[in-house]
mmCIF file of C-alpha atoms in Angstrom:
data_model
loop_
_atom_site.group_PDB
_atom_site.id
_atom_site.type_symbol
_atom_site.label_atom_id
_atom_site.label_comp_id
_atom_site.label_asym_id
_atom_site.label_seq_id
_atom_site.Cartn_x
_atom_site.Cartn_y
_atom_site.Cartn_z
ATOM 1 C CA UNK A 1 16.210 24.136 -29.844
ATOM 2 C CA UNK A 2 17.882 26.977 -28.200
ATOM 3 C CA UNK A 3 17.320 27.113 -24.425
ATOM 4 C CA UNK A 4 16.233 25.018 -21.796
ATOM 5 C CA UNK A 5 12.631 25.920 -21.431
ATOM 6 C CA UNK A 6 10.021 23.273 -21.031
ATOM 7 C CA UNK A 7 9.561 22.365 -24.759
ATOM 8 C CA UNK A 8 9.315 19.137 -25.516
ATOM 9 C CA UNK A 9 10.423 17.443 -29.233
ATOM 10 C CA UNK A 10 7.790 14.698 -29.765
ATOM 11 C CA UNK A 11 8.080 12.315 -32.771
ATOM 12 C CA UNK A 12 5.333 10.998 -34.177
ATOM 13 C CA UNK A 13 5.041 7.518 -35.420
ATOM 14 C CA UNK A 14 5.871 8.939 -39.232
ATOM 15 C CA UNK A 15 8.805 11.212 -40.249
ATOM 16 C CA UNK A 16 7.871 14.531 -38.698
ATOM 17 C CA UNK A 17 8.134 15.653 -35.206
ATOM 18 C CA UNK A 18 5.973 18.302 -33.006
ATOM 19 C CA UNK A 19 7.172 20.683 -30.875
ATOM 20 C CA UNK A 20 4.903 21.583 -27.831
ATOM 21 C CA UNK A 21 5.461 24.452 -25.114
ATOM 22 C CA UNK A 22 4.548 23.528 -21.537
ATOM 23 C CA UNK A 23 5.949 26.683 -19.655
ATOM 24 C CA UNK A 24 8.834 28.699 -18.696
ATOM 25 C CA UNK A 25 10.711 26.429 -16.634
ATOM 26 C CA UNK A 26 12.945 23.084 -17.356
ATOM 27 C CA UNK A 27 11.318 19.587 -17.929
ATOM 28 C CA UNK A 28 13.351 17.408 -15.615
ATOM 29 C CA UNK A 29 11.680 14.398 -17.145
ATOM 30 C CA UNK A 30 8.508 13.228 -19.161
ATOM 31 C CA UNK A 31 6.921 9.588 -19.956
ATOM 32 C CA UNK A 32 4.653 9.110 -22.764
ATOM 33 C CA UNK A 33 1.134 6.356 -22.078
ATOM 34 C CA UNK A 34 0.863 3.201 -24.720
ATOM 35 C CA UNK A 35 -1.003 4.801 -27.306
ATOM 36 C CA UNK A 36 0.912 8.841 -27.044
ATOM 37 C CA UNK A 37 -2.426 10.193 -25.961
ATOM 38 C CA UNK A 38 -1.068 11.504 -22.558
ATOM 39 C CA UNK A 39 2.136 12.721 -21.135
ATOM 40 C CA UNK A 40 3.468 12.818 -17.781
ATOM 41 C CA UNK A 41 5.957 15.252 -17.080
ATOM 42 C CA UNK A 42 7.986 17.120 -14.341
ATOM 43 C CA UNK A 43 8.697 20.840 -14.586
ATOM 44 C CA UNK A 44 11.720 20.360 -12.340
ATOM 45 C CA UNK A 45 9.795 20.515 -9.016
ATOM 46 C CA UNK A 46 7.961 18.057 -6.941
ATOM 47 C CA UNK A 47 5.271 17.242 -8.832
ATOM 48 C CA UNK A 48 4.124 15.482 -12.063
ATOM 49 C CA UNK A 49 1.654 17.067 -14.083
ATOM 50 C CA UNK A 50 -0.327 14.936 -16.684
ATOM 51 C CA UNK A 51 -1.498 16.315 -19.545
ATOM 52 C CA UNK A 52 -3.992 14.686 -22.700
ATOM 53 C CA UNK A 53 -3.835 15.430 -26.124
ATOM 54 C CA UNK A 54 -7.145 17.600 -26.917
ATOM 55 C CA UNK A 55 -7.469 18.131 -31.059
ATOM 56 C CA UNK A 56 -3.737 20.019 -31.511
ATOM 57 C CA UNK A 57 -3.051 20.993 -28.215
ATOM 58 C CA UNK A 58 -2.271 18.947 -24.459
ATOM 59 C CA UNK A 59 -4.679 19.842 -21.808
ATOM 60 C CA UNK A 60 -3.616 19.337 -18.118
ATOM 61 C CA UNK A 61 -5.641 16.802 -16.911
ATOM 62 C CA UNK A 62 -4.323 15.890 -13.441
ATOM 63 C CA UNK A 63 -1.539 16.855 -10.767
ATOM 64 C CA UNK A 64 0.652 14.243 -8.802
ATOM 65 C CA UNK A 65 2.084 15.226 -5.670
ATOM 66 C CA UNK A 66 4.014 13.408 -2.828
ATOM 67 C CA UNK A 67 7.550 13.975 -3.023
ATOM 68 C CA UNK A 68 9.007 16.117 -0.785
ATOM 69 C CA UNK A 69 12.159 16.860 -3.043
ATOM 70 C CA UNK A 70 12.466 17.393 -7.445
ATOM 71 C CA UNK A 71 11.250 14.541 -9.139
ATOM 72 C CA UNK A 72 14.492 13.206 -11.378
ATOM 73 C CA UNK A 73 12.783 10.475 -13.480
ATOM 74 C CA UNK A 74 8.784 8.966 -14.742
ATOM 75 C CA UNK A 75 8.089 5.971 -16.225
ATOM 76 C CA UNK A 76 4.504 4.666 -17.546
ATOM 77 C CA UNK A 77 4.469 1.202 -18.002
ATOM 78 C CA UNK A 78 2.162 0.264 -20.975
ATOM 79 C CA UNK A 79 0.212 -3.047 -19.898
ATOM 80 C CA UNK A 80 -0.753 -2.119 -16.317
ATOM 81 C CA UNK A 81 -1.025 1.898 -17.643
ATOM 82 C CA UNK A 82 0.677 2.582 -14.059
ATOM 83 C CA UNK A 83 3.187 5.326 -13.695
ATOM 84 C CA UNK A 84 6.015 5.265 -11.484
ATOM 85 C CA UNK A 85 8.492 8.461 -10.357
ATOM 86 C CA UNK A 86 11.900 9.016 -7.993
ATOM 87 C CA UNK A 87 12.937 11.860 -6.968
ATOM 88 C CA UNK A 88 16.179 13.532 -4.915
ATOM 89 C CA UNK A 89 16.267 12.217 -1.520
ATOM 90 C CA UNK A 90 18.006 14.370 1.086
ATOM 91 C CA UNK A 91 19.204 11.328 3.422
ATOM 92 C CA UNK A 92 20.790 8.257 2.451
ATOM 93 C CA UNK A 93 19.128 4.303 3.684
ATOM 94 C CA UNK A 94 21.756 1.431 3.791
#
């Protein structure tokens, strides 16, 4: 893959892998749910969009917001199905 667009390279549980555009912009990060049927993902911004997997293509399905700054990493733990983000913090707590 050439540039950094938001494409994302997602392997399937057999050999071959699918390639999905989400946009123009960078994906700062991206978490997949249990079973691969949604994806959470940040288009280097402030928000995390989530999208579902609707016959061959993902749908957005919901928004997150609440940081004030670019969200830097998403996780989406598979037995409680929560998701958790950080982002850049502009002051530092000791």
């Amino acid at each position: 893959m050439g540039g950094r667009d938001a494409m994302a390279l997602f392997t399937s549980r057999g050999p071959v892998a699918e390639v999905f555009q989400f946009g123009l912009v960078p994906i700062a990060c991206r978490a997949r749910n249990e079973d691969r049927s949604q994806v959470a993902l940040s288009l280097n911004n402030n928000e995390v969009n989530i999208y579902g997997r609707a016959a061959s293509e993902w749908k957005l399905q919901e928004t997150l917001q609440g940081h004030d700054l670019r969200v830097t990493g998403i996780d989406w733990a598979p037995s409680t199905n929560r998701i958790v983000t950080c982002g850049a913090v502009s002051l530092l707590c000791i």
